[in-house]
Amino acid sequence: MSRVFSGIDVGTSKICAIIANIGDDETIQILGSAVVPSRGVYKGLVVDIDQATETIRDAVMKTERTSGLRIESAFVSVTGKHISSMNSKGVVATTRADKRVTVNDLDRVLESARSITLPSDRRLLHVLPRHYTLDGTVKVQEPVGMHGFRLDVETHIVTAAAASVQNLIKAVRSAGVEVEDLVFNPLASGEAVLTDHEMNSGVMVADIGAGTTNVAIFNDGCVSHSTVFPVGGYQVTRDIAIGLGVTNEMAEEMKKKYGNVMSSNGVDPETQLDVGNKHTVSYRELNDVIRARVEEILQLVMMEVPREKRGQLIPAGLVLTGGTANLPGLEALAREVLGMEHIRIGMPAGITGIADHLHNPACATAVGLLYWGANNAEGEDKYVYEGLKTNPVSVLRQGVSRVRKLFRPH
Ligand SMILES: Nc1ncnc2c1ncn2[C@@H]1O[C@H](COP(=O)(O)OP(=O)(O)OP(=O)(O)O)[C@@H](O)[C@H]1O
Ligand SMILES: [Mg+2]
């Protein structure tokens, strides 16, 4: 049975809406999508609900027009520096007389892991099981049916500021779309671009957008760490504007047209670029400015994993997504600056249909929302603590996933 899912990535620079059919053969067939410049979003946060609503509605309507389908509900991305994450453990005694672990034990142990005390201004976004342990010794991924007296779980928990989450939900709802679930940006991006092998051996995904850089580390197929920095491509553009004395618009255009962070691309670095008012700047000057900021962002990202632990934690290296990953030479620069071999640009994978403009690292989050939906929709329904659809004042589904991700692009 195929299912239709929608995703809306509410980004600082663009809103990307997608509607897709997910078939039994685990392919994602894009039925419609639209990317529109966003307004009312600053560093990943909805700061003007009316403006954000308008652009979300625009993206949704365009997507509905191409697909001929109505988007009633969607998985929505969330980011911003208000998000924080931690790992939390839960423990329960198994209840059956024969000590076989049941689904109910799993529910209880996850409930125990999520019962952390949260301040009233924070909300739980994700409780993601990393692994279970039986009787303190045997690590298992799927404990149901196995024998044990004591069941432990280690989870990755993501929380967010309640007010920011409310504003985002309000903006989406006002655009006429119900929020199925909120998904932290890098978790969605990871779903769209990482291979099973990378996720299992250990990999970091860094989504460098316009106003934020989102990071997640995956080990043994699950998220072990995630974070967000309020810095991205906008800072690169601003550096160009300030450093070279041009407008933001011109800086953005120059960055996209002439940006190349590795000098060895065959262009004479002293080639002059006309920036108006009879001024010129050289290709080298432009790219020195870009490179300095991009190097800083890369270093910031890699501070999440101490150098001596990289081999053990992220042997599959670093995968870069987000619009800034379009910058020519970024892969090579990252390899040089970080001294890492396994670095690649992550393109959303496994999509067919009307998907031309989605083959771009900037669309990794939006496509990842569909994978998230496919993997979590059924499992998480059982964990609706504050069902969004039934309770309009609830903030989010507060979903606990007990299923490991099964459906990946590779
Ligand atoms: N070819 C390119 N070279 C350099 N930068 C680029 C290129 N194409 C896009 N960008 C930059 O990518 C950024 C937009 O990326 P993206 O679409 O991932 O951001 P977003 O999702 O809207 O923002 P965020 O995730 O931070 O909320 C902009 O800063 C843009 O200048
Ligand atoms: Mg983004």
Short mmCIF file of C-alpha atoms and ligand atoms in Angstrom, two decimals:
data_model
loop_
_atom_site.label_atom_id
_atom_site.label_comp_id
_atom_site.label_asym_id
_atom_site.label_seq_id
_atom_site.Cartn_x
_atom_site.Cartn_y
_atom_site.Cartn_z
CA MET A 1 0.00 0.00 0.00
CA SER A 2 1.51 3.31 -0.98
CA ARG A 3 1.14 6.38 1.19
CA VAL A 4 1.28 10.10 0.51
CA PHE A 5 3.46 12.26 2.75
CA SER A 6 4.24 15.94 2.79
CA GLY A 7 7.18 17.85 4.17
CA ILE A 8 7.71 21.56 4.72
CA ASP A 9 11.24 22.77 5.40
CA VAL A 10 10.94 26.21 6.98
CA GLY A 11 14.39 27.63 6.32
CA THR A 12 15.93 31.03 6.92
CA SER A 13 16.32 31.71 3.21
CA LYS A 14 13.72 29.45 1.61
CA ILE A 15 10.62 27.41 2.28
CA CYS A 16 10.57 24.06 0.54
CA ALA A 17 7.31 22.12 0.40
CA ILE A 18 7.04 18.62 -1.04
CA ILE A 19 4.28 16.09 -1.51
CA ALA A 20 5.33 12.56 -2.37
CA ASN A 21 4.07 9.06 -2.77
CA ILE A 22 5.98 6.43 -0.85
CA GLY A 23 5.51 3.05 -2.39
CA ASP A 24 5.82 -0.48 -1.13
CA ASP A 25 9.11 -0.77 -2.96
CA GLU A 26 10.38 2.03 -0.70
CA THR A 27 10.80 4.57 -3.45
CA ILE A 28 9.85 8.17 -2.98
CA GLN A 29 7.99 9.50 -5.97
CA ILE A 30 7.78 13.28 -5.82
CA LEU A 31 4.30 14.39 -6.91
CA GLY A 32 4.89 18.09 -6.45
CA SER A 33 7.27 20.51 -4.76
CA ALA A 34 8.08 24.19 -4.57
CA VAL A 35 10.88 26.32 -3.22
CA VAL A 36 10.05 29.94 -2.42
CA PRO A 37 12.21 32.60 -0.74
CA SER A 38 11.23 32.80 2.90
CA ARG A 39 10.30 35.86 4.92
CA GLY A 40 9.75 36.24 8.64
CA VAL A 41 12.37 33.63 9.52
CA TYR A 42 15.65 34.64 11.16
CA LYS A 43 18.41 32.18 11.99
CA GLY A 44 15.91 29.36 11.66
CA LEU A 45 13.30 30.97 13.94
CA VAL A 46 9.90 32.27 12.95
CA VAL A 47 10.13 35.91 14.02
CA ASP A 48 7.16 37.26 12.06
CA ILE A 49 4.26 34.81 11.98
CA ASP A 50 2.26 36.65 9.31
CA GLN A 51 5.15 36.87 6.88
CA ALA A 52 6.18 33.28 7.52
CA THR A 53 2.58 32.11 7.04
CA GLU A 54 2.36 33.93 3.74
CA THR A 55 5.48 32.31 2.32
CA ILE A 56 4.57 28.87 3.66
CA ARG A 57 1.13 29.23 2.05
CA ASP A 58 2.78 30.26 -1.20
CA ALA A 59 5.03 27.18 -1.21
CA VAL A 60 2.13 24.92 -0.26
CA MET A 61 -0.17 26.31 -2.94
CA LYS A 62 2.48 25.93 -5.63
CA THR A 63 3.08 22.34 -4.54
CA GLU A 64 -0.65 21.62 -4.57
CA ARG A 65 -0.94 23.10 -8.03
CA THR A 66 1.80 20.89 -9.51
CA SER A 67 0.56 17.75 -7.82
CA GLY A 68 -3.17 18.37 -8.09
CA LEU A 69 -3.34 17.20 -4.45
CA ARG A 70 -4.22 19.03 -1.28
CA ILE A 71 -1.62 19.17 1.52
CA GLU A 72 -3.64 18.65 4.67
CA SER A 73 -0.80 17.84 7.01
CA ALA A 74 2.96 17.76 6.81
CA PHE A 75 6.15 16.91 8.63
CA VAL A 76 7.86 20.22 9.40
CA SER A 77 11.52 20.99 10.07
CA VAL A 78 12.61 22.87 13.15
CA THR A 79 15.93 24.51 13.93
CA GLY A 80 17.40 27.42 15.85
CA LYS A 81 19.81 27.89 18.70
CA HIS A 82 17.04 27.26 21.24
CA ILE A 83 17.31 23.56 20.47
CA SER A 84 19.40 21.40 22.72
CA SER A 85 20.02 17.71 22.99
CA MET A 86 21.29 15.16 25.47
CA ASN A 87 21.45 11.45 26.00
CA SER A 88 19.14 9.98 28.62
CA LYS A 89 18.77 6.51 30.09
CA GLY A 90 15.70 4.63 31.18
CA VAL A 91 15.37 1.39 33.13
CA VAL A 92 12.49 -0.97 34.03
CA ALA A 93 11.97 -4.50 35.31
CA THR A 94 10.31 -6.75 32.75
CA THR A 95 6.77 -7.75 33.70
CA ARG A 96 6.01 -11.14 32.17
CA ALA A 97 6.40 -14.19 34.36
CA ASP A 98 8.69 -15.83 31.81
CA LYS A 99 10.75 -12.60 31.59
CA ARG A 100 10.28 -12.22 27.85
CA VAL A 101 10.45 -8.56 26.88
CA THR A 102 7.11 -7.24 25.60
CA VAL A 103 6.12 -4.18 23.61
CA ASN A 104 4.65 -2.86 26.84
CA ASP A 105 8.07 -3.12 28.55
CA LEU A 106 9.53 -1.16 25.67
CA ASP A 107 6.89 1.53 26.11
CA ARG A 108 7.62 1.74 29.82
CA VAL A 109 11.38 1.94 29.44
CA LEU A 110 11.07 4.73 26.85
CA GLU A 111 8.62 6.50 29.10
CA SER A 112 11.20 6.23 31.86
CA ALA A 113 13.91 7.74 29.61
CA ARG A 114 11.70 10.63 28.60
CA SER A 115 10.64 11.47 32.13
CA ILE A 116 13.33 14.08 32.56
CA THR A 117 12.31 17.27 34.31
CA LEU A 118 11.88 19.97 31.74
CA PRO A 119 11.43 23.64 32.61
CA SER A 120 7.94 24.85 31.68
CA ASP A 121 9.28 26.88 28.78
CA ARG A 122 10.80 23.85 27.05
CA ARG A 123 9.25 21.07 25.01
CA LEU A 124 10.37 17.60 24.09
CA LEU A 125 10.94 17.19 20.36
CA HIS A 126 12.43 13.72 20.05
CA VAL A 127 13.18 10.72 22.22
CA LEU A 128 15.17 8.41 20.00
CA PRO A 129 16.25 5.00 21.27
CA ARG A 130 19.93 4.29 20.57
CA HIS A 131 20.19 0.85 22.04
CA TYR A 132 18.73 -1.38 24.71
CA THR A 133 20.57 -3.47 27.29
CA LEU A 134 19.26 -6.63 28.91
CA ASP A 135 20.30 -7.43 32.47
CA GLY A 136 23.03 -4.83 32.31
CA THR A 137 25.20 -6.73 29.87
CA VAL A 138 23.70 -7.71 26.52
CA LYS A 139 23.33 -4.78 24.10
CA VAL A 140 20.45 -5.30 21.71
CA GLN A 141 18.67 -3.26 19.06
CA GLU A 142 15.34 -5.11 19.11
CA PRO A 143 14.71 -6.53 22.59
CA VAL A 144 11.07 -7.65 22.15
CA GLY A 145 10.86 -11.41 22.59
CA MET A 146 14.25 -11.72 24.28
CA HIS A 147 14.63 -12.80 27.91
CA GLY A 148 15.79 -10.58 30.74
CA PHE A 149 14.86 -9.30 34.18
CA ARG A 150 16.00 -5.76 33.62
CA LEU A 151 15.68 -3.63 30.48
CA ASP A 152 17.75 -0.48 30.01
CA VAL A 153 17.51 1.97 27.16
CA GLU A 154 19.84 4.72 26.07
CA THR A 155 18.10 7.50 24.16
CA HIS A 156 18.96 10.69 22.39
CA ILE A 157 16.63 13.47 23.52
CA VAL A 158 16.07 16.74 21.68
CA THR A 159 14.28 19.64 23.35
CA ALA A 160 13.24 23.07 22.11
CA ALA A 161 11.99 26.39 23.45
CA ALA A 162 8.19 26.15 23.73
CA ALA A 163 7.60 29.66 22.39
CA SER A 164 9.69 29.11 19.24
CA VAL A 165 7.95 25.83 18.56
CA GLN A 166 4.52 27.45 19.07
CA ASN A 167 5.36 30.23 16.61
CA LEU A 168 6.44 27.72 13.98
CA ILE A 169 3.33 25.58 14.44
CA LYS A 170 1.13 28.66 14.32
CA ALA A 171 2.72 29.84 11.07
CA VAL A 172 2.20 26.43 9.43
CA ARG A 173 -1.36 26.05 10.71
CA SER A 174 -2.29 29.53 9.61
CA ALA A 175 -1.17 28.49 6.15
CA GLY A 176 -3.87 25.81 6.30
CA VAL A 177 -1.63 22.82 7.02
CA GLU A 178 -1.74 20.62 10.12
CA VAL A 179 1.62 19.67 11.64
CA GLU A 180 2.11 15.89 11.64
CA ASP A 181 5.33 16.17 13.56
CA LEU A 182 8.28 18.47 13.99
CA VAL A 183 11.67 17.11 13.01
CA PHE A 184 14.97 18.62 14.06
CA ASN A 185 16.71 19.76 10.88
CA PRO A 186 19.92 17.64 10.84
CA LEU A 187 18.01 14.46 11.65
CA ALA A 188 15.94 14.99 8.53
CA SER A 189 18.98 15.91 6.42
CA GLY A 190 20.78 12.79 7.62
CA GLU A 191 17.85 10.59 6.60
CA ALA A 192 17.97 11.93 3.06
CA VAL A 193 21.66 11.72 2.31
CA LEU A 194 23.38 9.14 4.50
CA THR A 195 23.91 5.54 3.50
CA ASP A 196 23.15 2.70 5.88
CA HIS A 197 26.85 1.93 5.97
CA GLU A 198 27.70 5.49 7.03
CA MET A 199 25.00 5.59 9.70
CA ASN A 200 26.06 2.26 11.12
CA SER A 201 29.79 2.86 11.17
CA GLY A 202 29.62 6.45 12.46
CA VAL A 203 29.26 9.68 10.51
CA MET A 204 28.61 13.35 11.00
CA VAL A 205 26.19 15.36 8.89
CA ALA A 206 26.55 19.15 8.84
CA ASP A 207 23.75 21.08 7.14
CA ILE A 208 25.12 24.55 6.44
CA GLY A 209 22.09 26.65 5.58
CA ALA A 210 21.63 30.40 5.41
CA GLY A 211 21.18 31.30 9.08
CA THR A 212 22.11 28.09 10.83
CA THR A 213 24.51 25.18 10.71
CA ASN A 214 22.94 21.97 11.97
CA VAL A 215 24.99 19.01 13.07
CA ALA A 216 24.13 15.40 13.88
CA ILE A 217 26.31 12.40 14.58
CA PHE A 218 24.99 8.93 13.82
CA ASN A 219 26.44 5.71 15.24
CA ASP A 220 25.07 2.17 15.02
CA GLY A 221 22.26 3.51 12.84
CA CYS A 222 21.03 6.00 15.47
CA VAL A 223 21.62 9.62 16.45
CA SER A 224 24.16 9.98 19.23
CA HIS A 225 24.64 13.74 19.20
CA SER A 226 23.02 16.77 17.61
CA THR A 227 23.41 20.52 17.83
CA VAL A 228 22.87 23.78 15.97
CA PHE A 229 24.95 26.93 15.49
CA PRO A 230 23.33 30.24 14.54
CA VAL A 231 25.73 30.82 11.66
CA GLY A 232 25.60 29.94 7.97
CA GLY A 233 25.74 31.29 4.42
CA TYR A 234 24.29 34.68 5.43
CA GLN A 235 27.43 35.38 7.43
CA VAL A 236 29.53 34.58 4.37
CA THR A 237 27.45 37.05 2.35
CA ARG A 238 27.71 39.72 5.04
CA ASP A 239 31.48 39.32 5.23
CA ILE A 240 31.67 39.90 1.47
CA ALA A 241 29.39 42.94 1.71
CA ILE A 242 31.34 44.50 4.56
CA GLY A 243 34.81 43.36 3.49
CA LEU A 244 34.49 44.43 -0.13
CA GLY A 245 32.10 47.37 0.36
CA VAL A 246 29.21 46.06 -1.74
CA THR A 247 25.50 45.66 -1.05
CA ASN A 248 24.19 42.43 0.48
CA GLU A 249 22.40 41.62 -2.79
CA MET A 250 25.57 42.04 -4.81
CA ALA A 251 27.57 40.07 -2.26
CA GLU A 252 25.08 37.18 -2.48
CA GLU A 253 25.25 37.25 -6.26
CA MET A 254 29.06 37.35 -6.31
CA LYS A 255 29.25 34.49 -3.83
CA LYS A 256 27.02 32.27 -5.93
CA LYS A 257 28.51 33.28 -9.27
CA TYR A 258 32.23 33.48 -8.53
CA GLY A 259 32.65 31.79 -5.16
CA ASN A 260 35.24 29.02 -5.15
CA VAL A 261 37.10 28.21 -1.98
CA MET A 262 39.91 26.32 -3.70
CA SER A 263 42.09 28.58 -5.79
CA SER A 264 43.28 25.92 -8.20
CA ASN A 265 40.30 25.94 -10.54
CA GLY A 266 42.16 27.36 -13.50
CA VAL A 267 40.97 30.96 -13.16
CA ASP A 268 43.61 33.66 -12.79
CA PRO A 269 43.10 34.81 -9.17
CA GLU A 270 43.83 38.39 -10.16
CA THR A 271 40.88 38.49 -12.59
CA GLN A 272 38.93 41.63 -11.70
CA LEU A 273 35.20 41.60 -11.02
CA ASP A 274 33.22 44.76 -11.67
CA VAL A 275 31.24 45.72 -8.53
CA GLY A 276 29.82 49.01 -9.83
CA ASN A 277 30.76 52.61 -9.11
CA LYS A 278 33.89 51.99 -11.20
CA HIS A 279 35.20 49.68 -8.45
CA THR A 280 36.61 46.24 -9.03
CA VAL A 281 37.67 43.44 -6.71
CA SER A 282 39.79 40.49 -7.62
CA TYR A 283 38.62 36.92 -7.68
CA ARG A 284 41.28 36.25 -5.03
CA GLU A 285 40.00 38.98 -2.68
CA LEU A 286 36.45 37.67 -2.93
CA ASN A 287 37.41 34.10 -2.27
CA ASP A 288 39.76 34.96 0.59
CA VAL A 289 36.78 36.47 2.39
CA ILE A 290 34.54 33.49 1.63
CA ARG A 291 37.19 30.97 2.58
CA ALA A 292 37.92 32.61 5.95
CA ARG A 293 34.30 32.36 7.10
CA VAL A 294 33.72 28.91 5.68
CA GLU A 295 36.86 27.60 7.37
CA GLU A 296 35.58 29.01 10.63
CA ILE A 297 32.22 27.26 10.22
CA LEU A 298 33.95 23.97 9.40
CA GLN A 299 36.18 24.27 12.48
CA LEU A 300 33.15 25.06 14.62
CA VAL A 301 31.39 21.96 13.35
CA MET A 302 34.36 19.72 14.00
CA MET A 303 34.80 20.99 17.54
CA GLU A 304 31.86 18.68 18.30
CA VAL A 305 34.23 15.71 17.95
CA PRO A 306 37.69 15.88 19.51
CA ARG A 307 40.36 15.08 16.92
CA GLU A 308 41.56 11.97 18.77
CA LYS A 309 38.04 10.52 18.82
CA ARG A 310 37.21 11.02 15.14
CA GLY A 311 38.51 7.64 14.02
CA GLN A 312 36.33 5.91 16.60
CA LEU A 313 33.18 8.08 16.47
CA ILE A 314 32.93 9.09 12.83
CA PRO A 315 35.05 6.69 10.75
CA ALA A 316 32.73 7.37 7.79
CA GLY A 317 33.63 11.05 8.04
CA LEU A 318 31.60 14.16 7.33
CA VAL A 319 28.72 14.70 4.91
CA LEU A 320 27.91 18.31 4.05
CA THR A 321 24.42 19.46 3.10
CA GLY A 322 22.52 22.78 3.01
CA GLY A 323 22.75 25.48 0.35
CA THR A 324 26.27 26.45 1.36
CA ALA A 325 27.42 22.96 0.38
CA ASN A 326 26.97 24.17 -3.22
CA LEU A 327 30.05 26.32 -2.84
CA PRO A 328 32.63 25.05 -5.35
CA GLY A 329 35.73 23.67 -3.68
CA LEU A 330 34.07 23.14 -0.28
CA GLU A 331 34.73 19.41 -0.19
CA ALA A 332 38.43 19.86 -0.96
CA LEU A 333 38.76 22.75 1.49
CA ALA A 334 37.12 20.73 4.26
CA ARG A 335 39.49 17.84 3.59
CA GLU A 336 42.48 20.18 3.79
CA VAL A 337 41.35 22.22 6.80
CA LEU A 338 40.03 19.33 8.87
CA GLY A 339 42.66 16.80 7.81
CA MET A 340 39.93 14.23 7.14
CA GLU A 341 39.75 11.90 4.19
CA HIS A 342 36.06 10.99 4.10
CA ILE A 343 34.22 14.16 3.25
CA ARG A 344 31.48 14.43 0.68
CA ILE A 345 28.58 16.63 -0.35
CA GLY A 346 25.25 14.98 0.44
CA MET A 347 22.62 15.00 -2.29
CA PRO A 348 19.09 13.87 -1.42
CA ALA A 349 18.89 10.29 -2.63
CA GLY A 350 16.25 7.81 -3.67
CA ILE A 351 13.77 10.26 -5.16
CA THR A 352 11.98 9.97 -8.49
CA GLY A 353 9.19 11.90 -10.20
CA ILE A 354 9.08 15.67 -10.52
CA ALA A 355 12.24 16.11 -8.52
CA ASP A 356 14.61 18.14 -10.70
CA HIS A 357 15.26 21.04 -8.35
CA LEU A 358 15.39 18.76 -5.31
CA HIS A 359 18.70 17.27 -6.45
CA ASN A 360 20.48 19.91 -4.43
CA PRO A 361 22.09 19.66 -0.98
CA ALA A 362 19.88 22.63 0.03
CA CYS A 363 16.85 20.31 -0.24
CA ALA A 364 18.25 17.54 1.98
CA THR A 365 16.13 18.61 4.95
CA ALA A 366 12.89 18.77 2.96
CA VAL A 367 13.44 15.35 1.38
CA GLY A 368 14.55 13.96 4.74
CA LEU A 369 11.20 14.95 6.23
CA LEU A 370 9.55 12.46 3.88
CA TYR A 371 11.90 9.68 4.99
CA TRP A 372 11.21 10.65 8.56
CA GLY A 373 7.50 10.46 7.88
CA ALA A 374 7.80 7.08 6.22
CA ASN A 375 9.85 5.70 9.09
CA ASN A 376 7.98 7.19 11.98
CA ALA A 377 4.38 7.83 11.03
CA GLU A 378 3.02 4.48 12.15
CA GLY A 379 5.38 3.87 15.05
CA GLU A 380 4.92 7.27 16.58
CA ASP A 381 1.15 7.27 16.39
CA LYS A 382 1.25 4.94 19.34
CA TYR A 383 3.05 7.58 21.32
CA VAL A 384 0.83 10.58 20.91
CA TYR A 385 1.09 12.14 24.32
CA GLU A 386 -0.44 15.39 23.26
CA GLY A 387 -1.96 14.64 19.88
CA LEU A 388 -1.66 17.68 17.68
CA LYS A 389 -4.77 16.95 15.69
CA THR A 390 -6.97 16.37 18.69
CA ASN A 391 -5.63 18.99 21.01
CA PRO A 392 -5.09 22.37 19.41
CA VAL A 393 -3.27 23.81 22.41
CA SER A 394 -0.69 21.09 22.52
CA VAL A 395 2.69 22.06 21.26
CA LEU A 396 3.78 18.94 19.48
CA ARG A 397 3.33 15.28 19.36
CA GLN A 398 6.23 14.70 21.76
CA GLY A 399 6.82 11.52 19.89
CA VAL A 400 8.94 8.72 21.12
CA SER A 401 10.28 6.49 18.38
CA ARG A 402 10.78 2.96 19.43
CA VAL A 403 11.39 1.72 15.93
CA ARG A 404 14.84 1.89 14.43
CA LYS A 405 14.89 3.60 11.07
CA LEU A 406 14.24 0.98 8.45
CA PHE A 407 13.65 2.95 5.34
CA ARG A 408 16.65 4.73 3.91
CA PRO A 409 17.55 5.98 0.48
CA HIS A 410 20.39 3.47 0.00
N1 LIG B 1 26.39 28.11 -5.21
C1 LIG B 1 26.43 28.59 -3.98
N2 LIG B 1 27.58 29.02 -3.43
C2 LIG B 1 27.64 29.48 -2.18
N3 LIG B 1 26.59 29.58 -1.37
C3 LIG B 1 25.40 29.16 -1.83
C4 LIG B 1 25.25 28.66 -3.15
N4 LIG B 1 23.95 28.33 -3.32
C5 LIG B 1 23.31 28.64 -2.18
N5 LIG B 1 24.18 29.15 -1.29
C6 LIG B 1 23.88 29.65 0.07
O1 LIG B 1 23.16 28.70 0.78
C7 LIG B 1 22.36 29.36 1.76
C8 LIG B 1 20.97 28.80 1.71
O2 LIG B 1 21.03 27.47 2.11
P1 LIG B 1 19.73 26.67 2.55
O3 LIG B 1 18.72 26.76 1.49
O4 LIG B 1 20.18 25.33 2.98
O5 LIG B 1 19.29 27.56 3.80
P2 LIG B 1 17.95 27.53 4.62
O6 LIG B 1 17.49 26.14 4.77
O7 LIG B 1 17.00 28.50 4.04
O8 LIG B 1 18.45 28.14 6.01
P3 LIG B 1 18.58 27.52 7.47
O9 LIG B 1 18.63 26.03 7.34
O10 LIG B 1 19.84 28.07 8.02
O11 LIG B 1 17.38 27.99 8.22
C9 LIG B 1 22.38 30.85 1.43
O12 LIG B 1 23.20 31.53 2.35
C10 LIG B 1 22.99 30.86 0.03
O13 LIG B 1 23.75 32.03 -0.19
MG MG B 2 17.90 24.65 6.14
#
